[in-house]
Coordinates of C-alpha atoms in Angstrom, one line a residue:
M124 CA -2.0 -6.7 0.2
K125 CA -0.5 -8.9 -2.5
P126 CA -3.0 -10.5 -4.7
S127 CA -3.3 -14.2 -5.2
K128 CA -1.7 -15.8 -8.2
K129 CA -5.1 -16.8 -9.6
F130 CA -6.5 -13.2 -9.4
R131 CA -3.3 -11.8 -10.7
E132 CA -3.3 -13.9 -13.8
A133 CA -7.0 -13.5 -14.5
F134 CA -6.7 -9.7 -14.0
I135 CA -3.8 -9.1 -16.2
K136 CA -5.3 -11.3 -18.9
W137 CA -8.6 -9.3 -18.7
C138 CA -6.7 -6.1 -18.9
A139 CA -4.8 -7.2 -22.0
E140 CA -8.0 -8.0 -23.9
K141 CA -9.3 -5.8 -26.6
N142 CA -12.2 -3.6 -25.5
E143 CA -15.5 -5.1 -26.8
T144 CA -18.3 -3.1 -28.6
P145 CA -20.8 -2.1 -25.8
D146 CA -24.4 -3.3 -26.0
V147 CA -25.6 0.0 -24.9
A148 CA -24.0 3.5 -25.6
L149 CA -25.3 6.2 -23.4
A150 CA -24.7 10.0 -23.4
F151 CA -26.1 11.6 -20.3
N152 CA -27.4 14.8 -22.1
K153 CA -29.1 12.8 -24.8
W154 CA -30.6 10.3 -22.3
T155 CA -32.3 13.1 -20.4
D156 CA -34.3 14.0 -23.4
S157 CA -36.2 10.7 -23.0
V158 CA -37.1 11.6 -19.4
E159 CA -40.3 13.5 -19.0
N160 CA -40.0 17.0 -17.5
W161 CA -36.3 16.3 -16.8
N162 CA -35.7 20.1 -16.8
K163 CA -37.9 20.4 -13.7
M164 CA -36.1 17.8 -11.7
S165 CA -33.2 18.4 -9.4
S166 CA -29.8 17.3 -10.4
V167 CA -29.7 14.6 -7.8
D168 CA -33.1 13.1 -8.7
L169 CA -32.1 13.1 -12.4
G170 CA -28.7 11.5 -11.4
N171 CA -30.6 8.8 -9.4
K172 CA -32.8 8.0 -12.5
F173 CA -29.7 7.7 -14.7
V174 CA -28.2 5.3 -12.1
E175 CA -31.4 3.2 -12.1
Y176 CA -31.4 3.0 -15.8
I177 CA -27.7 1.9 -16.1
Q178 CA -28.3 -0.5 -13.1
Q179 CA -31.1 -2.1 -15.0
Q180 CA -28.8 -2.7 -18.1
I181 CA -26.1 -4.1 -15.8
N182 CA -28.6 -6.5 -14.2
N183 CA -29.7 -7.7 -17.7
E184 CA -26.0 -8.5 -18.3
K185 CA -25.4 -5.9 -20.9
S186 CA -22.2 -4.0 -21.3
I187 CA -22.4 -0.3 -21.4
S188 CA -20.5 2.8 -22.5
I189 CA -21.3 6.1 -20.8
N190 CA -20.4 9.6 -21.7
V191 CA -21.2 11.9 -18.6
N192 CA -21.2 15.3 -20.3
M193 CA -23.3 17.3 -17.8
Q194 CA -23.7 17.4 -13.9
W195 CA -24.1 14.0 -12.4
E196 CA -24.4 13.8 -8.5
P197 CA -26.8 10.9 -7.5
T198 CA -27.2 9.7 -4.0
Q199 CA -27.4 6.1 -5.1
K200 CA -24.4 3.8 -5.7
L201 CA -23.9 2.1 -9.1
V202 CA -23.3 -1.5 -8.2
G203 CA -22.0 -4.4 -10.3
R204 CA -22.9 -8.1 -10.4
G205 CA -19.9 -9.3 -8.4
E206 CA -16.4 -10.3 -9.0
G207 CA -16.8 -14.0 -9.7
N208 CA -15.5 -13.5 -13.2
F209 CA -14.0 -10.7 -15.2
V210 CA -16.7 -9.5 -17.6
A211 CA -16.7 -5.8 -18.4
E212 CA -20.0 -4.3 -17.2
L213 CA -18.9 -0.8 -18.2
V214 CA -16.7 -0.9 -21.3
H215 CA -16.0 2.8 -21.3
V216 CA -16.9 5.7 -18.9
D217 CA -15.8 9.2 -19.7
F218 CA -16.5 12.1 -17.3
V219 CA -16.3 15.1 -19.7
A220 CA -17.8 18.0 -18.0
G221 CA -19.9 19.0 -14.9
N222 CA -19.5 18.5 -11.2
H223 CA -19.8 14.7 -10.3
K224 CA -20.4 13.0 -7.1
I225 CA -20.9 9.3 -7.7
T226 CA -20.0 6.0 -6.1
F227 CA -19.0 2.9 -8.1
D228 CA -19.2 -0.3 -6.2
N229 CA -18.2 -3.8 -7.2
L230 CA -17.9 -3.1 -10.9
N231 CA -15.6 -4.4 -13.7
I232 CA -14.8 -1.3 -15.7
K233 CA -12.7 -1.6 -18.8
D234 CA -11.8 2.1 -19.4
L235 CA -12.5 4.9 -17.0
S236 CA -11.6 8.5 -17.8
I237 CA -12.1 11.3 -15.3
H238 CA -11.6 14.9 -16.2
G239 CA -14.5 16.8 -14.7
D240 CA -14.7 20.0 -12.8
P241 CA -12.7 20.8 -9.7
D242 CA -15.6 19.9 -7.4
S243 CA -16.0 16.4 -8.8
T244 CA -15.8 13.6 -6.2
I245 CA -15.6 10.1 -7.4
L246 CA -15.7 7.1 -4.9
I247 CA -14.6 3.8 -6.2
E248 CA -15.2 0.7 -4.0
N249 CA -14.3 -3.0 -4.6
C250 CA -13.9 -2.4 -8.3
R251 CA -11.7 -3.9 -11.0
I252 CA -10.5 -1.3 -13.7
S253 CA -8.4 -2.2 -16.7
R254 CA -7.4 1.4 -17.4
L255 CA -7.9 4.5 -15.3
Q256 CA -7.0 7.9 -16.8
L257 CA -7.1 11.0 -14.7
G258 CA -7.0 14.4 -16.7
I259 CA -6.3 14.8 -20.3
G260 CA -3.2 15.2 -22.3
G261 CA -1.6 18.5 -22.1
G262 CA -3.4 19.5 -18.9
G263 CA -6.7 18.6 -17.3
Y264 CA -9.1 19.5 -14.5
N265 CA -8.8 18.7 -10.8
V266 CA -10.8 15.9 -9.4
N267 CA -11.2 14.3 -6.0
L268 CA -10.8 10.6 -6.2
V269 CA -11.2 8.1 -3.3
M270 CA -10.5 4.3 -4.1
R271 CA -11.1 1.5 -1.6
K272 CA -10.2 -2.2 -2.1
S273 CA -10.1 -1.6 -6.0
W274 CA -7.5 -3.0 -8.6
V275 CA -6.3 -0.9 -11.4
G276 CA -4.4 -2.5 -14.4
N277 CA -2.9 0.7 -15.7
L278 CA -3.2 4.2 -13.9
V279 CA -2.6 7.1 -16.4
L280 CA -1.8 10.5 -14.7
C281 CA -2.0 13.6 -16.8
P282 CA -0.5 16.9 -15.8
K283 CA -2.5 18.9 -13.3
S284 CA -5.2 16.2 -13.1
I285 CA -5.9 15.4 -9.3
Q286 CA -6.8 17.6 -6.5
H287 CA -7.1 14.8 -4.0
F288 CA -6.0 11.2 -4.5
E289 CA -6.6 8.6 -1.8
M290 CA -6.3 4.9 -2.0
T291 CA -6.7 2.2 0.6
G292 CA -6.6 -1.6 -0.2
G293 CA -6.4 -3.1 -3.6
G294 CA -3.5 -2.2 -5.8
I295 CA -2.0 -0.8 -9.0
F296 CA -0.3 -3.0 -11.6
N297 CA 1.2 -0.2 -13.7
I298 CA 1.6 3.5 -13.8
D299 CA 1.9 6.0 -16.6
C300 CA 3.2 9.3 -15.2
P301 CA 4.6 12.5 -16.5
P302 CA 8.5 12.5 -16.3
P303 CA 10.2 14.0 -13.3
D304 CA 10.8 17.3 -15.0
G305 CA 7.1 17.5 -16.4
E306 CA 4.1 19.1 -14.7
N307 CA 3.0 17.6 -11.5
P308 CA -0.3 15.6 -11.8
F309 CA -1.1 16.1 -8.2
M310 CA -2.5 19.5 -7.1
G311 CA -3.3 18.5 -3.5
S312 CA -3.0 15.7 -0.9
V313 CA -1.9 12.1 -2.0
I314 CA -2.7 9.2 0.4
F315 CA -1.6 5.6 -0.1
G316 CA -2.7 3.2 2.6
R317 CA -0.1 0.7 3.7
D318 CA -2.3 -2.1 2.5
V319 CA -2.2 -0.9 -1.2
F320 CA -0.2 -3.2 -3.4
L321 CA 2.4 -1.9 -5.8
P322 CA 4.3 -4.5 -8.0
R323 CA 7.8 -5.4 -6.9
N324 CA 8.9 -7.4 -9.9
T325 CA 8.6 -7.2 -13.7
K326 CA 8.3 -11.0 -14.2
H327 CA 4.6 -11.4 -12.9
Y328 CA 3.4 -7.8 -13.5
P329 CA 3.1 -5.4 -16.6
I330 CA 5.1 -2.6 -15.0
E331 CA 8.2 -1.8 -17.1
G332 CA 10.9 -1.5 -14.6
P333 CA 11.4 1.1 -11.8
Q334 CA 11.1 4.3 -13.9
P335 CA 7.3 4.8 -13.3
Y336 CA 8.0 4.7 -9.6
R337 CA 10.8 7.2 -10.0
S338 CA 8.7 9.5 -12.0
L339 CA 5.8 9.3 -9.4
Q340 CA 8.2 9.7 -6.5
A341 CA 9.7 12.8 -8.1
H342 CA 6.2 14.6 -8.1
L343 CA 5.6 13.5 -4.6
V344 CA 8.8 14.9 -3.4
K345 CA 7.8 18.2 -4.9
L346 CA 4.8 18.1 -2.6
E347 CA 6.9 17.2 0.3
N348 CA 4.8 14.1 1.0
G349 CA 7.2 12.0 2.9
P350 CA 4.8 9.0 3.7
A351 CA 3.9 8.6 0.1
V352 CA 7.4 8.9 -1.1
S353 CA 8.6 6.2 1.3
F354 CA 5.8 4.0 0.2
V355 CA 6.7 4.3 -3.5
R356 CA 10.4 4.2 -2.9
A357 CA 10.1 0.8 -1.3
A358 CA 8.5 -0.7 -4.4
E359 CA 11.0 1.1 -6.6
Q360 CA 13.9 -0.4 -4.6
A361 CA 12.5 -3.9 -5.0
I362 CA 12.3 -3.7 -8.7
E363 CA 15.8 -2.2 -9.0
R364 CA 17.0 -5.3 -7.3
E365 CA 16.3 -7.3 -10.6
T366 CA 19.4 -5.9 -12.4
D367 CA 21.6 -5.5 -9.4
T368 CA 24.6 -7.7 -8.3
R369 CA 24.2 -10.7 -6.1
F370 CA 25.7 -9.0 -3.1
N371 CA 23.5 -5.9 -3.5
K372 CA 20.5 -8.2 -4.0
L373 CA 21.2 -9.9 -0.6
L374 CA 21.5 -6.4 1.1
S375 CA 18.3 -5.3 -0.6
Y376 CA 16.3 -8.4 0.6
L377 CA 17.7 -7.9 4.2
Y378 CA 16.8 -4.2 4.1
Q379 CA 13.3 -5.1 2.8
W380 CA 12.7 -7.8 5.5
F381 CA 14.0 -5.7 8.5
S382 CA 12.4 -2.3 7.7
N383 CA 10.8 -2.3 4.2
Y384 CA 13.5 0.0 2.8
G385 CA 13.3 2.4 5.7
S386 CA 9.5 3.0 5.3
S387 CA 8.4 0.9 8.2
S388 CA 9.2 1.7 11.9
L389 CA 7.2 -1.3 13.1
R390 CA 9.3 -4.1 11.3
P391 CA 12.5 -3.3 13.4
V392 CA 10.5 -3.3 16.6
V393 CA 8.7 -6.7 15.7
W394 CA 12.2 -8.3 14.8
L395 CA 13.7 -6.8 18.0
V396 CA 10.9 -8.1 20.3
S397 CA 11.0 -11.6 18.5
L398 CA 14.7 -11.8 19.1
L399 CA 14.3 -10.9 22.8
A400 CA 11.5 -13.4 23.3
F401 CA 13.6 -16.1 21.4
N402 CA 16.8 -15.5 23.5
A403 CA 14.9 -15.4 26.7
S404 CA 13.0 -18.7 25.9
L405 CA 16.4 -20.3 24.9
I406 CA 18.1 -19.2 28.1
Y407 CA 15.2 -20.3 30.3
W408 CA 15.0 -23.7 28.6
I409 CA 18.7 -24.5 29.0
D410 CA 19.0 -22.7 32.3
G411 CA 21.9 -20.8 30.7
A412 CA 22.0 -17.7 33.0
T413 CA 24.0 -17.7 36.2
Q414 CA 25.0 -15.1 38.8
A415 CA 28.1 -13.0 38.2
F416 CA 28.9 -12.0 41.8
P417 CA 28.8 -13.4 45.4
D418 CA 25.4 -13.8 47.1
K419 CA 25.8 -10.7 49.2
F420 CA 25.8 -8.4 46.1
Y421 CA 22.1 -9.4 45.3
V422 CA 20.0 -7.2 47.7
G423 CA 16.5 -5.7 47.1
W424 CA 15.0 -6.5 43.8
R425 CA 18.3 -8.3 42.7
E426 CA 17.6 -10.9 45.4
G427 CA 15.0 -12.5 43.1
L428 CA 17.9 -13.6 40.8
L429 CA 19.2 -16.0 43.3
D430 CA 15.9 -18.0 43.4
I431 CA 16.5 -21.6 42.1
G432 CA 12.8 -22.1 41.1
A433 CA 11.0 -21.1 37.9
P434 CA 10.5 -17.4 38.8
G435 CA 14.3 -16.9 39.4
R436 CA 15.2 -18.8 36.3
A437 CA 12.8 -16.6 34.3
S438 CA 14.2 -13.4 35.7
R439 CA 17.7 -14.4 34.9
A440 CA 16.7 -15.4 31.4
V441 CA 14.9 -12.1 30.7
L442 CA 17.8 -10.0 32.3
L443 CA 20.4 -11.8 30.4
S444 CA 18.6 -11.5 27.0
F445 CA 18.1 -7.8 27.6
Q446 CA 21.8 -7.3 28.6
S447 CA 22.8 -8.8 25.2
I448 CA 21.2 -6.0 23.5
V449 CA 22.5 -3.0 25.7
N450 CA 26.0 -4.6 26.1
P451 CA 26.9 -7.2 23.4
F452 CA 30.0 -9.2 24.4
G453 CA 30.3 -7.2 27.5
I454 CA 32.4 -4.6 25.7
F455 CA 30.9 -1.6 27.4
S456 CA 30.9 -2.8 30.9
A457 CA 32.1 -5.9 32.7
R458 CA 29.5 -5.4 35.6
A459 CA 26.8 -7.6 34.4
M460 CA 24.5 -9.1 37.2
V461 CA 24.1 -12.4 35.2
V462 CA 26.3 -14.0 32.7
A463 CA 26.0 -16.9 30.2
E464 CA 26.6 -20.4 31.6
T465 CA 28.5 -21.4 28.5
G466 CA 30.9 -19.9 25.9
L467 CA 28.7 -20.9 23.0
L468 CA 25.7 -19.2 24.5
N469 CA 27.8 -16.0 25.2
I470 CA 29.0 -15.9 21.6
W471 CA 25.4 -16.3 20.3
L472 CA 24.2 -13.6 22.8
G473 CA 27.0 -11.3 21.5
F474 CA 26.1 -11.7 17.9
S475 CA 22.4 -11.3 18.6
G476 CA 23.3 -8.1 20.5
L477 CA 25.0 -6.7 17.4
F478 CA 22.1 -7.7 15.3
S479 CA 19.8 -5.9 17.8
G480 CA 21.9 -2.8 17.4
V481 CA 21.4 -2.8 13.7
L482 CA 17.6 -3.1 14.3
I483 CA 17.7 -0.1 16.5
A484 CA 19.6 1.8 14.0
L485 CA 17.0 0.8 11.3
L486 CA 14.2 2.0 13.6
I487 CA 15.9 5.3 14.2
L488 CA 16.4 5.8 10.4
A489 CA 12.7 4.9 9.7
L490 CA 11.4 7.4 12.4
R491 CA 13.8 10.1 11.2
R492 CA 12.5 9.6 7.7
R493 CA 9.0 9.7 8.8
F494 CA 9.2 12.7 11.1
K495 CA 12.1 14.7 9.9
M496 CA 11.8 18.4 9.1
R497 CA 12.2 19.4 5.5

């Protein structure tokens, strides 16, 4: 979902601000030394105590830097103070080593770096993150990352860094990805919800042209991840429009509106149904449909088309509207049960029929792209 102008401007400004010096700097392994009998506690209990300590600092309105350099798998969430304003509660979080299973909720995080062990599972909900780096330069570790309704200013993807990536809601304002011929950052599944926002212009967002999308798309193609490729491709097409010719820009807008660059099979259906409903309403309102043959032709169910009341009028309007789709201008057959009362209406139905054909073609292309065999 596209962010509001107020949120977009405030978030971009916050992301551009220089990182502040944290009030509290914590290294997990050193913090444990202050916990009595920590070596006799389970990793979950110790993790919960660490969450409680960090939570206390956040509640006291202190900014924190965390270095997680041993196993951390609490059952409690780490919850921020809310999104009323952009104040970094976690200035820097670095998952260095160990298996991690932690949930961040409603936090403002200035810099989050994740390169833990393969079994690490990080859940991020309702958070705002200025910079999110997955993996380390020159190769990293595999992590499982699930993001829900969270916003990322800059997503940095390092080679072989992600075992599972899933994002629903929220959005990403910029992507730093290995080039198409570089190593793939993804080692497993990649899921983008249709409600995830990716910038479609460089005027209001910090993304530098379509190349980040091209690089990301190239790695998704290697995984044969059709849905994710189509999703990223749509954003790439929109940004490419900025430097295109006027005619191509017009075609690009039309392609976006009617099928989201071939990634949506729902949009053509919605447009088609809307056009059918509009034509049927127009024909009914002006009583623009009339019988095409003598009365004796209309037997059985066709007899209802002769009714001069509202039911017959509605039946003729729906039938004529449908005929304009399957047989625009009557070019495939002249045997139509109802015809337009006026020439102007017939011309309009002919052109809307051709437009309906385009929508059906876009629907077929979208379905083929989604379900075709590779």
